[in-house]
Amino acid sequence: MEQISVRLVVLLLVGVLVAALTLHSPEVGAALAVATAVVALLAQLMRRE
């Protein structure tokens, strides 16, 4: 069985925190989710070069 990487654990924790924040305060949670998606997209685009 493979070990879970630290990166995967961090991403899961961030996802859970964003989901909890979205339920508690939709405006802040939505802004954080959009910012996270933009950063993830930029990281993917920079990795391809």
PDB file of C-alpha atoms in Angstrom:
ATOM      1  CA  MET A   1       0.000   0.000   0.000  1.00  0.00           C
ATOM      2  CA  GLU A   2       1.375   3.384  -0.961  1.00  0.00           C
ATOM      3  CA  GLN A   3       2.056   6.041   1.616  1.00  0.00           C
ATOM      4  CA  ILE A   4       0.091   9.266   1.348  1.00  0.00           C
ATOM      5  CA  SER A   5       2.348  12.137   0.379  1.00  0.00           C
ATOM      6  CA  VAL A   6       2.561  15.267   2.493  1.00  0.00           C
ATOM      7  CA  ARG A   7       1.399  17.317  -0.477  1.00  0.00           C
ATOM      8  CA  LEU A   8      -1.795  15.259  -0.764  1.00  0.00           C
ATOM      9  CA  VAL A   9      -2.510  15.625   2.955  1.00  0.00           C
ATOM     10  CA  VAL A  10      -2.035  19.403   2.770  1.00  0.00           C
ATOM     11  CA  LEU A  11      -4.319  19.652  -0.269  1.00  0.00           C
ATOM     12  CA  LEU A  12      -6.998  17.598   1.494  1.00  0.00           C
ATOM     13  CA  LEU A  13      -6.787  19.770   4.604  1.00  0.00           C
ATOM     14  CA  VAL A  14      -7.038  22.951   2.559  1.00  0.00           C
ATOM     15  CA  GLY A  15     -10.048  21.522   0.742  1.00  0.00           C
ATOM     16  CA  VAL A  16     -11.788  20.682   4.010  1.00  0.00           C
ATOM     17  CA  LEU A  17     -11.031  24.133   5.433  1.00  0.00           C
ATOM     18  CA  VAL A  18     -12.352  25.877   2.320  1.00  0.00           C
ATOM     19  CA  ALA A  19     -15.524  23.773   2.426  1.00  0.00           C
ATOM     20  CA  ALA A  20     -16.072  24.571   6.118  1.00  0.00           C
ATOM     21  CA  LEU A  21     -15.404  28.262   5.522  1.00  0.00           C
ATOM     22  CA  THR A  22     -17.815  28.292   2.585  1.00  0.00           C
ATOM     23  CA  LEU A  23     -20.560  26.835   4.764  1.00  0.00           C
ATOM     24  CA  HIS A  24     -19.872  29.354   7.531  1.00  0.00           C
ATOM     25  CA  SER A  25     -19.302  32.461   5.398  1.00  0.00           C
ATOM     26  CA  PRO A  26     -20.185  31.989   1.718  1.00  0.00           C
ATOM     27  CA  GLU A  27     -18.605  35.234   0.482  1.00  0.00           C
ATOM     28  CA  VAL A  28     -15.193  34.599   2.023  1.00  0.00           C
ATOM     29  CA  GLY A  29     -15.283  30.906   1.161  1.00  0.00           C
ATOM     30  CA  ALA A  30     -16.123  31.575  -2.469  1.00  0.00           C
ATOM     31  CA  ALA A  31     -13.334  34.140  -2.791  1.00  0.00           C
ATOM     32  CA  LEU A  32     -10.857  31.720  -1.223  1.00  0.00           C
ATOM     33  CA  ALA A  33     -11.990  28.891  -3.500  1.00  0.00           C
ATOM     34  CA  VAL A  34     -11.560  31.061  -6.613  1.00  0.00           C
ATOM     35  CA  ALA A  35      -8.121  32.219  -5.464  1.00  0.00           C
ATOM     36  CA  THR A  36      -7.081  28.612  -4.801  1.00  0.00           C
ATOM     37  CA  ALA A  37      -8.276  27.536  -8.247  1.00  0.00           C
ATOM     38  CA  VAL A  38      -6.345  30.364  -9.925  1.00  0.00           C
ATOM     39  CA  VAL A  39      -3.141  29.496  -8.072  1.00  0.00           C
ATOM     40  CA  ALA A  40      -3.561  25.805  -8.927  1.00  0.00           C
ATOM     41  CA  LEU A  41      -4.109  26.645 -12.596  1.00  0.00           C
ATOM     42  CA  LEU A  42      -1.034  28.864 -12.688  1.00  0.00           C
ATOM     43  CA  ALA A  43       1.053  26.142 -11.031  1.00  0.00           C
ATOM     44  CA  GLN A  44      -0.106  23.637 -13.645  1.00  0.00           C
ATOM     45  CA  LEU A  45       0.651  26.007 -16.528  1.00  0.00           C
ATOM     46  CA  MET A  46       4.128  26.817 -15.188  1.00  0.00           C
ATOM     47  CA  ARG A  47       4.942  23.129 -14.710  1.00  0.00           C
ATOM     48  CA  ARG A  48       4.353  22.387 -18.417  1.00  0.00           C
ATOM     49  CA  GLU A  49       7.233  24.585 -19.598  1.00  0.00           C
TER      50      GLU A  49
END
